Amino acid sequence: MGLHTEKNLPVKAAASKRAVWRKRVRDNKFAYMLMVPTIIFMLLVHLLPMIQGFWMSFLKLNQFTLGKYLKAPFVGIDNYVGLLFNSDNPVRQGLNFAIRNTAIYAVIVTIGVMVMGLMMAMLLNRDFPGRSIARTAMLLPWVVPSYVVGVLWGFMWQQNGIINYFLVDVLHLYAEKPFWLLGPNTIWAIIIPTIWRGWPFLMVIFLAGLQTIPEDIYEAATIDGAGKFRQFWNMTLPMLKPVIAVQLLFQIINNVYSYNIVSTMFGNGAGYPGEWGDLLMTALTRQSFGYWSFGSGSAASIMLMFAMLMIVGVWYRAFRTELNTQ
Amino acid sequence: MKKTAVSISALLMAFSVVVSGCGGNSNSTNAANNGGVKEESSATTAPATSKAPSMEPVTLNAWVMPNSPKPDADFLKTIDPYLKEHPNVSVKVTVLDWGSAWTKITTAATSGEGPDLLQLGSTWVPAIASMGGIDKVTDKVADVGGAEAFLPAIWKTTSIAGDSEVYGVPWFVDARAIYYRTDVFKQAGVDTATAFKDWDSFKSALQAVNGQTVDGKKIAALGLPGKNDWNVVHNIFPWIWAAGGDVLSEDNKNVTFNEDKGLDGVMYYTGLAAEGLVDKASLEKNSSQIEGDFGDGKSAVIISGPWLAKNFATPKANGGMDDKKAAKNFAVAPLPAGPGGQATFVGGSELTVFSGSKNKEATWELIKYLTADEAQKAYAAVSGQLPARLSLLESPDLDANMKAFSEATKYGRTYPAIPQWGPTETALQKHFANVWDIVAGVKGKYSRESVKEELDSAAAEVKAIINQ
Amino acid sequence: MSTHRKRSVSSFLLTSVTWLIVLLTIFPILWMVFTSLHSNDQILNGITTFSLPKPQWVNYINMWDTVNFAVYFRNSLLICGATTLLAGTFAVLAGYALARFDFPGSKLFSMSIISTQLIPGIMFLFPIYLMFLWIKNTFGLPMINTYWGMILVYTAFYTPISIWIMRSFFVSIPRDLEESATIDGCTKFQAFYKIILPLSLPGIIATGIFIFLTAWDELLFAWVLTTSSDVQTIPVGIRLFVGQYNTRYDLLMAASTVVTVPVMVIFFMTQKYFISGMTAGAVKG
């Protein structure tokens, strides 16, 4: 309807639209008041630094110019060009593996925590002896700080560590004790602890989601002869879709920006996690501070941000209906 | 006159401590309300001496790294006599860990917001100096004895290459030498007098001790950390130097470590691991774990610094290894000479005056104290590091182990003192880590060609860094 | 009869699987505690046995004076506690506004909440550091190495996502509650304060726990924005057990245990609210 009137009476419609808008602003004074503190904080600690970071990406910022900060020599889009087209660019060289690893890591961890979380939520949604103890115990990994997780699992992954003891000495899965902290296995050494620490949270969320699904629809489905799998696929999953949508996005963001576990597992912030352990955040930190190329580092961050924006765009298109039904 | 002023202020301070103890609001003193921060102030004790040049009360902020078992307490204990003598000075210590120190010092240097006294790793001095983060002390170094008083290798790192300005005073020295198990060498019938002479004798000695049975367990000849270590670069360069290679060309404009000689060195060192003289499990360990392995009798030889000897003298309850068999059966030997002679890595730390400091004079006085004989000796004792002063390094009081390390410093080498060394080391660490992946067999096949390829890409990256 | 048995067998199997996963899940935590009772050289050598003849309880004593751990602990509690209060309050206010009012700009604001999550933290590090410095030089108010500086940064970081959680929680509370209250003569604020807030207690606690745990975990900014142990937090202090020349993994593991336990206690005390808070909030996404 709006479209129609607007076409016919553009001037009047625009005027009344503005009036409506003004009225809406006036009516929502209370809402704006509630928002004020948040907005101030976000301007101060998000918008302002972001503008600076954006500006930094156009500057030649190395150890000699760092003292001038925002007045450092302006180099236009050189930093971006260097990252995108110059294969000798040291920053870019450092990022190649990180991009691949982060992609693998983010996808596997995201799927891992969601599948594990959902599975455990369904197991814990049944009635069985000791259920509340089990629920609490399952949540504990989430409470362990990630910088502890990195160190702890670092010990467990050692070649003569406890994990290889289980895999080789107890279960005989490998003929020889494999390296987990060297070579391609490194990526598993960081993925698995991340999933371990991440899925309990998802479990709570899914558990919460499951509890809102009424029992009787399952009973009805059972009477209709639908199997367990069919029930899960046709009823449980669709009911959980809004939850899944939101958590999916937050998980992707979290995992792409993952830093703590990797940095504490390898060299305590000073080491190089290796070609299969380096993630975007460890690489960017190294490029910015280790190489003192803050300009290129910012440019890389900005590009990463735009890439993430695109992912959010895809996500929004995929889940638009679920997000708007509430 | 001055005396009364001090005692009045001491009285006031003591009073305010009492007041704040009762929950009163006290802004006049920091000492009272910063709780657990270890702050050694002698202002409240007897204001007996007034030798100090200035009696204005100053609080100096010092940033040090964890150099000793109890980093802040040990540091304060070392300067305790100084503080007693200078009641107006109090020192607040903050310990930075090596992992985050670089980031933190960079931001501090950029902003001028930081400590007064700053400990810097010897390889970091040129970089931070070029940023303007630390002050020149060129015209003051005569106070501490000047260049002649300190180990030349470490003194070299107090200035930027090609520049005569001095930016710091050496505090302690860390050199690498060989630790070996005397009992195992004896059991294998290896003559320790000749074993560490050159690369050939070293390798045959390792081959002889490899697989010896000690206490029912087979011992690996050599323990060495691979890529997951903070010493990756320091571990490899001695071998490159011994082979006759170098990091950069004489004028610091070209990269040379990937040339034939450098490659020889890397191949010899990594070859020891590839030829089965090293337990491959050690390739994913760090220096501490390798030292633990040596203590535990898993390896007969390792390359480490003077702190390990101290660790062998420290009781188990304090984290030491004095109960181990190795603690009673080890000796220190120099690194074997390669085709290019003998070489080892000499690092250590320097004390610098932070350029943003407001108490530069007092800071310099403290540096003078810390780099003088008494404090040098005291700190070397608690930290297990070598003193940086030649007179102490050559002193007959050193025990046998320390003497061996003091010997090692004579052929010690350091990296080029260029401002870009920080980034360069970051790049080298990355590529050398890849070399260890190759050795461990998880990244292609180990061969001269594959290692060369990795060194070449390291060289390309370093070249880009030094030419920027 | 046979279906009944089949069902009980499969139920038994599922229960066993559940418990097996529970065991696997808590194993690393138990392992951490177990490791912390070993001596340094035992840890360095790798532990692969489950027997422990002489537990090193002394680690739990030594960890407090080797590194000044109590101070870091206090700082973390203070900073994270204050952040939780502040960010929690903001999230409740803004979350309520977003859930109940369709005001001009609400869409934009929701979008900007998500956008804030997309900025890599490392890009912020330098600007925030220098902005803090500028504040000090211009207004004479020190920000770097202060409690409020850290609290400000953490609050700003964790408010957006907390708003998101709180908003979903408020959406789940029926609108008629406030409507009837307004008819009874309550102002909008009174309706919010007297009716909605008490009802949202589980959601608020859940959000609070979430904020606290996230702040407790922060590493990068804690490294750079604090310069002395007066304000440094646990992630900064705990690293001092690992030096270049001497490492104390025994104390590191003891400290890790000590760091984890109080959070677990808080968690246990509040987890009932936490789960029910999440239950109400999660459904609507």
PDB file of C-alpha atoms in Angstrom, chain B residues 19-240:
ATOM      1  CA  VAL B  19      45.473   6.353  59.085  1.00  0.00           C
ATOM      2  CA  SER B  20      44.799   4.413  55.943  1.00  0.00           C
ATOM      3  CA  GLY B  21      44.953   1.243  57.973  1.00  0.00           C
ATOM      4  CA  CYS B  22      41.841   2.465  59.728  1.00  0.00           C
ATOM      5  CA  GLY B  23      40.067   2.838  56.436  1.00  0.00           C
ATOM      6  CA  GLY B  24      40.821   6.511  56.071  1.00  0.00           C
ATOM      7  CA  ASN B  25      41.285   7.972  52.647  1.00  0.00           C
ATOM      8  CA  SER B  26      44.944   8.433  52.022  1.00  0.00           C
ATOM      9  CA  ASN B  27      46.183   9.942  48.840  1.00  0.00           C
ATOM     10  CA  SER B  28      49.474  10.980  50.193  1.00  0.00           C
ATOM     11  CA  THR B  29      51.044   7.584  50.076  1.00  0.00           C
ATOM     12  CA  ASN B  30      51.014   4.929  47.507  1.00  0.00           C
ATOM     13  CA  ALA B  31      52.687   2.338  49.585  1.00  0.00           C
ATOM     14  CA  ALA B  32      49.712   1.989  51.841  1.00  0.00           C
ATOM     15  CA  ASN B  33      46.971   1.305  49.383  1.00  0.00           C
ATOM     16  CA  ASN B  34      48.545  -0.587  46.580  1.00  0.00           C
ATOM     17  CA  GLY B  35      48.200  -3.743  48.523  1.00  0.00           C
ATOM     18  CA  GLY B  36      50.161  -6.592  47.133  1.00  0.00           C
ATOM     19  CA  VAL B  37      52.505  -4.642  44.908  1.00  0.00           C
ATOM     20  CA  LYS B  38      55.948  -5.336  46.122  1.00  0.00           C
ATOM     21  CA  GLU B  39      57.468  -2.016  46.767  1.00  0.00           C
ATOM     22  CA  GLU B  40      60.641  -1.649  48.621  1.00  0.00           C
ATOM     23  CA  SER B  41      60.838   1.741  50.172  1.00  0.00           C
ATOM     24  CA  SER B  42      63.339   2.568  52.753  1.00  0.00           C
ATOM     25  CA  ALA B  43      61.837   5.958  53.374  1.00  0.00           C
ATOM     26  CA  THR B  44      60.101   4.739  56.479  1.00  0.00           C
ATOM     27  CA  THR B  45      63.220   3.190  57.913  1.00  0.00           C
ATOM     28  CA  ALA B  46      65.966   5.136  59.588  1.00  0.00           C
ATOM     29  CA  PRO B  47      67.055   8.159  57.584  1.00  0.00           C
ATOM     30  CA  ALA B  48      70.606   7.596  58.654  1.00  0.00           C
ATOM     31  CA  THR B  49      72.788   8.303  55.675  1.00  0.00           C
ATOM     32  CA  SER B  50      72.610  11.340  53.465  1.00  0.00           C
ATOM     33  CA  LYS B  51      75.239  10.438  50.932  1.00  0.00           C
ATOM     34  CA  ALA B  52      72.857  10.598  48.004  1.00  0.00           C
ATOM     35  CA  PRO B  53      73.270  13.467  45.575  1.00  0.00           C
ATOM     36  CA  SER B  54      69.626  14.392  45.787  1.00  0.00           C
ATOM     37  CA  MET B  55      67.232  13.736  48.605  1.00  0.00           C
ATOM     38  CA  GLU B  56      64.023  14.409  46.741  1.00  0.00           C
ATOM     39  CA  PRO B  57      61.864  11.337  47.167  1.00  0.00           C
ATOM     40  CA  VAL B  58      61.553   9.482  43.887  1.00  0.00           C
ATOM     41  CA  THR B  59      59.758   6.330  42.902  1.00  0.00           C
ATOM     42  CA  LEU B  60      61.352   4.537  40.003  1.00  0.00           C
ATOM     43  CA  ASN B  61      59.372   2.169  37.850  1.00  0.00           C
ATOM     44  CA  ALA B  62      61.387  -0.732  36.582  1.00  0.00           C
ATOM     45  CA  TRP B  63      60.342  -3.207  33.907  1.00  0.00           C
ATOM     46  CA  VAL B  64      62.248  -6.451  34.063  1.00  0.00           C
ATOM     47  CA  MET B  65      61.720  -9.873  32.542  1.00  0.00           C
ATOM     48  CA  PRO B  66      61.471 -13.083  34.518  1.00  0.00           C
ATOM     49  CA  ASN B  67      65.241 -13.640  34.712  1.00  0.00           C
ATOM     50  CA  SER B  68      65.324 -15.476  37.996  1.00  0.00           C
ATOM     51  CA  PRO B  69      63.131 -17.847  39.996  1.00  0.00           C
ATOM     52  CA  LYS B  70      61.298 -15.078  41.870  1.00  0.00           C
ATOM     53  CA  PRO B  71      61.613 -12.242  39.386  1.00  0.00           C
ATOM     54  CA  ASP B  72      60.419  -9.242  41.389  1.00  0.00           C
ATOM     55  CA  ALA B  73      61.611 -10.345  44.812  1.00  0.00           C
ATOM     56  CA  ASP B  74      65.063 -11.262  43.499  1.00  0.00           C
ATOM     57  CA  PHE B  75      65.444  -7.926  41.792  1.00  0.00           C
ATOM     58  CA  LEU B  76      64.440  -6.024  44.894  1.00  0.00           C
ATOM     59  CA  LYS B  77      66.801  -8.065  47.002  1.00  0.00           C
ATOM     60  CA  THR B  78      69.649  -7.174  44.680  1.00  0.00           C
ATOM     61  CA  ILE B  79      69.052  -3.458  44.962  1.00  0.00           C
ATOM     62  CA  ASP B  80      68.245  -3.569  48.659  1.00  0.00           C
ATOM     63  CA  PRO B  81      71.660  -2.223  49.753  1.00  0.00           C
ATOM     64  CA  TYR B  82      71.270   0.638  47.330  1.00  0.00           C
ATOM     65  CA  LEU B  83      67.860   1.531  48.688  1.00  0.00           C
ATOM     66  CA  LYS B  84      69.150   1.419  52.222  1.00  0.00           C
ATOM     67  CA  GLU B  85      71.774   3.902  51.240  1.00  0.00           C
ATOM     68  CA  HIS B  86      69.328   6.076  49.341  1.00  0.00           C
ATOM     69  CA  PRO B  87      66.283   6.344  51.559  1.00  0.00           C
ATOM     70  CA  ASN B  88      64.649   8.790  49.188  1.00  0.00           C
ATOM     71  CA  VAL B  89      64.496   6.253  46.391  1.00  0.00           C
ATOM     72  CA  SER B  90      61.878   3.594  46.127  1.00  0.00           C
ATOM     73  CA  VAL B  91      61.562   1.169  43.266  1.00  0.00           C
ATOM     74  CA  LYS B  92      58.485  -0.452  41.880  1.00  0.00           C
ATOM     75  CA  VAL B  93      59.106  -3.546  39.822  1.00  0.00           C
ATOM     76  CA  THR B  94      56.861  -4.855  37.098  1.00  0.00           C
ATOM     77  CA  VAL B  95      57.745  -8.155  35.545  1.00  0.00           C
ATOM     78  CA  LEU B  96      56.974  -8.558  31.841  1.00  0.00           C
ATOM     79  CA  ASP B  97      56.898 -11.950  30.279  1.00  0.00           C
ATOM     80  CA  TRP B  98      59.013 -12.399  27.164  1.00  0.00           C
ATOM     81  CA  GLY B  99      56.045 -13.315  25.045  1.00  0.00           C
ATOM     82  CA  SER B 100      54.176 -10.073  25.463  1.00  0.00           C
ATOM     83  CA  ALA B 101      57.133  -7.825  26.326  1.00  0.00           C
ATOM     84  CA  TRP B 102      57.817  -6.923  22.731  1.00  0.00           C
ATOM     85  CA  THR B 103      54.267  -5.709  22.148  1.00  0.00           C
ATOM     86  CA  LYS B 104      54.239  -3.804  25.369  1.00  0.00           C
ATOM     87  CA  ILE B 105      57.609  -2.137  24.926  1.00  0.00           C
ATOM     88  CA  THR B 106      56.679  -1.135  21.394  1.00  0.00           C
ATOM     89  CA  THR B 107      53.529   0.619  22.538  1.00  0.00           C
ATOM     90  CA  ALA B 108      55.342   2.169  25.462  1.00  0.00           C
ATOM     91  CA  ALA B 109      58.141   3.453  23.265  1.00  0.00           C
ATOM     92  CA  THR B 110      55.703   4.960  20.802  1.00  0.00           C
ATOM     93  CA  SER B 111      53.826   6.827  23.440  1.00  0.00           C
ATOM     94  CA  GLY B 112      56.553   7.710  25.880  1.00  0.00           C
ATOM     95  CA  GLU B 113      54.354   6.208  28.565  1.00  0.00           C
ATOM     96  CA  GLY B 114      56.355   3.575  30.355  1.00  0.00           C
ATOM     97  CA  PRO B 115      58.842   2.823  33.075  1.00  0.00           C
ATOM     98  CA  ASP B 116      61.989   4.641  34.115  1.00  0.00           C
ATOM     99  CA  LEU B 117      64.316   1.685  34.028  1.00  0.00           C
ATOM    100  CA  LEU B 118      63.804  -0.785  31.227  1.00  0.00           C
ATOM    101  CA  GLN B 119      65.446  -4.149  30.741  1.00  0.00           C
ATOM    102  CA  LEU B 120      65.893  -5.010  27.080  1.00  0.00           C
ATOM    103  CA  GLY B 121      67.076  -8.200  25.495  1.00  0.00           C
ATOM    104  CA  SER B 122      70.408  -7.455  23.844  1.00  0.00           C
ATOM    105  CA  THR B 123      68.980  -8.028  20.378  1.00  0.00           C
ATOM    106  CA  TRP B 124      66.200  -5.527  20.988  1.00  0.00           C
ATOM    107  CA  VAL B 125      68.285  -2.516  21.908  1.00  0.00           C
ATOM    108  CA  PRO B 126      68.973  -1.193  18.382  1.00  0.00           C
ATOM    109  CA  ALA B 127      65.324  -1.500  17.426  1.00  0.00           C
ATOM    110  CA  ILE B 128      63.937   0.301  20.441  1.00  0.00           C
ATOM    111  CA  ALA B 129      66.706   2.884  20.198  1.00  0.00           C
ATOM    112  CA  SER B 130      65.825   3.600  16.583  1.00  0.00           C
ATOM    113  CA  MET B 131      62.238   4.217  17.642  1.00  0.00           C
ATOM    114  CA  GLY B 132      63.441   6.778  20.125  1.00  0.00           C
ATOM    115  CA  GLY B 133      62.211   4.670  22.986  1.00  0.00           C
ATOM    116  CA  ILE B 134      65.380   4.797  25.055  1.00  0.00           C
ATOM    117  CA  ASP B 135      67.885   7.502  25.859  1.00  0.00           C
ATOM    118  CA  LYS B 136      71.458   7.847  24.699  1.00  0.00           C
ATOM    119  CA  VAL B 137      73.875   7.307  27.528  1.00  0.00           C
ATOM    120  CA  THR B 138      77.034   7.814  25.470  1.00  0.00           C
ATOM    121  CA  ASP B 139      78.537  10.580  27.564  1.00  0.00           C
ATOM    122  CA  LYS B 140      77.764   8.803  30.818  1.00  0.00           C
ATOM    123  CA  VAL B 141      79.177   5.359  30.167  1.00  0.00           C
ATOM    124  CA  ALA B 142      82.511   6.430  31.538  1.00  0.00           C
ATOM    125  CA  ASP B 143      80.766   6.278  34.944  1.00  0.00           C
ATOM    126  CA  VAL B 144      80.383   2.537  34.618  1.00  0.00           C
ATOM    127  CA  GLY B 145      83.819   1.916  33.180  1.00  0.00           C
ATOM    128  CA  GLY B 146      83.005   2.287  29.509  1.00  0.00           C
ATOM    129  CA  ALA B 147      83.334  -0.311  26.811  1.00  0.00           C
ATOM    130  CA  GLU B 148      86.511  -1.830  28.218  1.00  0.00           C
ATOM    131  CA  ALA B 149      84.790  -2.963  31.381  1.00  0.00           C
ATOM    132  CA  PHE B 150      82.281  -5.230  29.676  1.00  0.00           C
ATOM    133  CA  LEU B 151      82.297  -8.308  27.520  1.00  0.00           C
ATOM    134  CA  PRO B 152      82.946  -7.000  23.990  1.00  0.00           C
ATOM    135  CA  ALA B 153      80.348  -9.228  22.325  1.00  0.00           C
ATOM    136  CA  ILE B 154      77.572  -7.861  24.494  1.00  0.00           C
ATOM    137  CA  TRP B 155      78.882  -4.301  24.451  1.00  0.00           C
ATOM    138  CA  LYS B 156      78.528  -4.344  20.677  1.00  0.00           C
ATOM    139  CA  THR B 157      74.780  -4.605  21.045  1.00  0.00           C
ATOM    140  CA  THR B 158      74.490  -1.418  23.074  1.00  0.00           C
ATOM    141  CA  SER B 159      74.611   0.689  19.944  1.00  0.00           C
ATOM    142  CA  ILE B 160      73.128   0.620  16.484  1.00  0.00           C
ATOM    143  CA  ALA B 161      75.510  -0.782  13.872  1.00  0.00           C
ATOM    144  CA  GLY B 162      77.424   2.008  12.180  1.00  0.00           C
ATOM    145  CA  ASP B 163      76.647   4.497  14.924  1.00  0.00           C
ATOM    146  CA  SER B 164      78.770   5.431  17.888  1.00  0.00           C
ATOM    147  CA  GLU B 165      75.986   6.353  20.292  1.00  0.00           C
ATOM    148  CA  VAL B 166      75.465   4.019  23.238  1.00  0.00           C
ATOM    149  CA  TYR B 167      71.963   3.230  24.433  1.00  0.00           C
ATOM    150  CA  GLY B 168      72.341   0.840  27.306  1.00  0.00           C
ATOM    151  CA  VAL B 169      74.607  -0.873  29.790  1.00  0.00           C
ATOM    152  CA  PRO B 170      75.011  -4.666  29.771  1.00  0.00           C
ATOM    153  CA  TRP B 171      73.389  -6.241  32.812  1.00  0.00           C
ATOM    154  CA  PHE B 172      73.926  -9.943  32.452  1.00  0.00           C
ATOM    155  CA  VAL B 173      75.159 -12.294  29.788  1.00  0.00           C
ATOM    156  CA  ASP B 174      73.708 -15.523  28.578  1.00  0.00           C
ATOM    157  CA  ALA B 175      75.981 -17.807  26.609  1.00  0.00           C
ATOM    158  CA  ARG B 176      75.376 -21.290  25.292  1.00  0.00           C
ATOM    159  CA  ALA B 177      77.651 -24.247  25.835  1.00  0.00           C
ATOM    160  CA  ILE B 178      77.441 -28.009  25.955  1.00  0.00           C
ATOM    161  CA  TYR B 179      76.239 -29.898  29.014  1.00  0.00           C
ATOM    162  CA  TYR B 180      77.177 -33.557  28.983  1.00  0.00           C
ATOM    163  CA  ARG B 181      76.775 -36.508  31.259  1.00  0.00           C
ATOM    164  CA  THR B 182      80.220 -37.425  32.571  1.00  0.00           C
ATOM    165  CA  ASP B 183      79.083 -40.880  33.685  1.00  0.00           C
ATOM    166  CA  VAL B 184      77.606 -41.742  30.300  1.00  0.00           C
ATOM    167  CA  PHE B 185      80.673 -40.558  28.424  1.00  0.00           C
ATOM    168  CA  LYS B 186      82.829 -42.630  30.725  1.00  0.00           C
ATOM    169  CA  GLN B 187      80.620 -45.669  30.260  1.00  0.00           C
ATOM    170  CA  ALA B 188      80.860 -45.303  26.481  1.00  0.00           C
ATOM    171  CA  GLY B 189      84.586 -44.858  26.717  1.00  0.00           C
ATOM    172  CA  VAL B 190      84.605 -41.460  25.094  1.00  0.00           C
ATOM    173  CA  ASP B 191      87.492 -39.176  25.909  1.00  0.00           C
ATOM    174  CA  THR B 192      85.936 -35.901  26.946  1.00  0.00           C
ATOM    175  CA  ALA B 193      89.159 -34.040  26.328  1.00  0.00           C
ATOM    176  CA  THR B 194      88.880 -34.494  22.574  1.00  0.00           C
ATOM    177  CA  ALA B 195      85.179 -35.123  22.086  1.00  0.00           C
ATOM    178  CA  PHE B 196      84.243 -31.445  21.782  1.00  0.00           C
ATOM    179  CA  LYS B 197      87.142 -30.393  19.628  1.00  0.00           C
ATOM    180  CA  ASP B 198      85.466 -30.190  16.267  1.00  0.00           C
ATOM    181  CA  TRP B 199      82.384 -31.267  14.364  1.00  0.00           C
ATOM    182  CA  ASP B 200      83.782 -34.674  13.456  1.00  0.00           C
ATOM    183  CA  SER B 201      84.898 -35.592  16.942  1.00  0.00           C
ATOM    184  CA  PHE B 202      81.604 -34.284  18.321  1.00  0.00           C
ATOM    185  CA  LYS B 203      79.573 -36.419  15.978  1.00  0.00           C
ATOM    186  CA  SER B 204      81.545 -39.550  16.676  1.00  0.00           C
ATOM    187  CA  ALA B 205      81.276 -38.916  20.394  1.00  0.00           C
ATOM    188  CA  LEU B 206      77.519 -38.591  20.021  1.00  0.00           C
ATOM    189  CA  GLN B 207      77.415 -41.787  18.021  1.00  0.00           C
ATOM    190  CA  ALA B 208      79.325 -43.561  20.764  1.00  0.00           C
ATOM    191  CA  VAL B 209      77.045 -42.470  23.582  1.00  0.00           C
ATOM    192  CA  ASN B 210      73.865 -42.883  21.574  1.00  0.00           C
ATOM    193  CA  GLY B 211      71.768 -45.713  22.942  1.00  0.00           C
ATOM    194  CA  GLN B 212      73.921 -46.346  26.007  1.00  0.00           C
ATOM    195  CA  THR B 213      71.912 -47.990  28.716  1.00  0.00           C
ATOM    196  CA  VAL B 214      71.759 -45.937  31.864  1.00  0.00           C
ATOM    197  CA  ASP B 215      69.764 -47.260  34.808  1.00  0.00           C
ATOM    198  CA  GLY B 216      67.989 -49.662  32.519  1.00  0.00           C
ATOM    199  CA  LYS B 217      66.912 -46.994  30.083  1.00  0.00           C
ATOM    200  CA  LYS B 218      68.387 -46.238  26.692  1.00  0.00           C
ATOM    201  CA  ILE B 219      69.704 -42.731  26.487  1.00  0.00           C
ATOM    202  CA  ALA B 220      69.589 -40.540  23.365  1.00  0.00           C
ATOM    203  CA  ALA B 221      72.849 -38.854  22.469  1.00  0.00           C
ATOM    204  CA  LEU B 222      71.573 -35.333  22.044  1.00  0.00           C
ATOM    205  CA  GLY B 223      68.539 -33.395  23.164  1.00  0.00           C
ATOM    206  CA  LEU B 224      67.529 -30.383  21.153  1.00  0.00           C
ATOM    207  CA  PRO B 225      64.358 -28.343  20.949  1.00  0.00           C
ATOM    208  CA  GLY B 226      62.681 -27.997  17.583  1.00  0.00           C
ATOM    209  CA  LYS B 227      60.287 -25.334  16.495  1.00  0.00           C
ATOM    210  CA  ASN B 228      58.072 -24.824  19.521  1.00  0.00           C
ATOM    211  CA  ASP B 229      60.701 -22.856  21.324  1.00  0.00           C
ATOM    212  CA  TRP B 230      61.654 -19.279  21.994  1.00  0.00           C
ATOM    213  CA  ASN B 231      65.290 -20.010  21.149  1.00  0.00           C
ATOM    214  CA  VAL B 232      64.757 -21.374  17.645  1.00  0.00           C
ATOM    215  CA  VAL B 233      67.008 -18.748  16.093  1.00  0.00           C
ATOM    216  CA  HIS B 234      69.657 -18.776  18.839  1.00  0.00           C
ATOM    217  CA  ASN B 235      69.919 -22.551  18.536  1.00  0.00           C
ATOM    218  CA  ILE B 236      70.743 -22.557  14.856  1.00  0.00           C
ATOM    219  CA  PHE B 237      73.041 -19.596  14.352  1.00  0.00           C
ATOM    220  CA  PRO B 238      76.050 -20.933  16.292  1.00  0.00           C
ATOM    221  CA  TRP B 239      76.279 -23.704  13.717  1.00  0.00           C
ATOM    222  CA  ILE B 240      75.962 -21.293  10.814  1.00  0.00           C
TER     223      ILE B 240
END
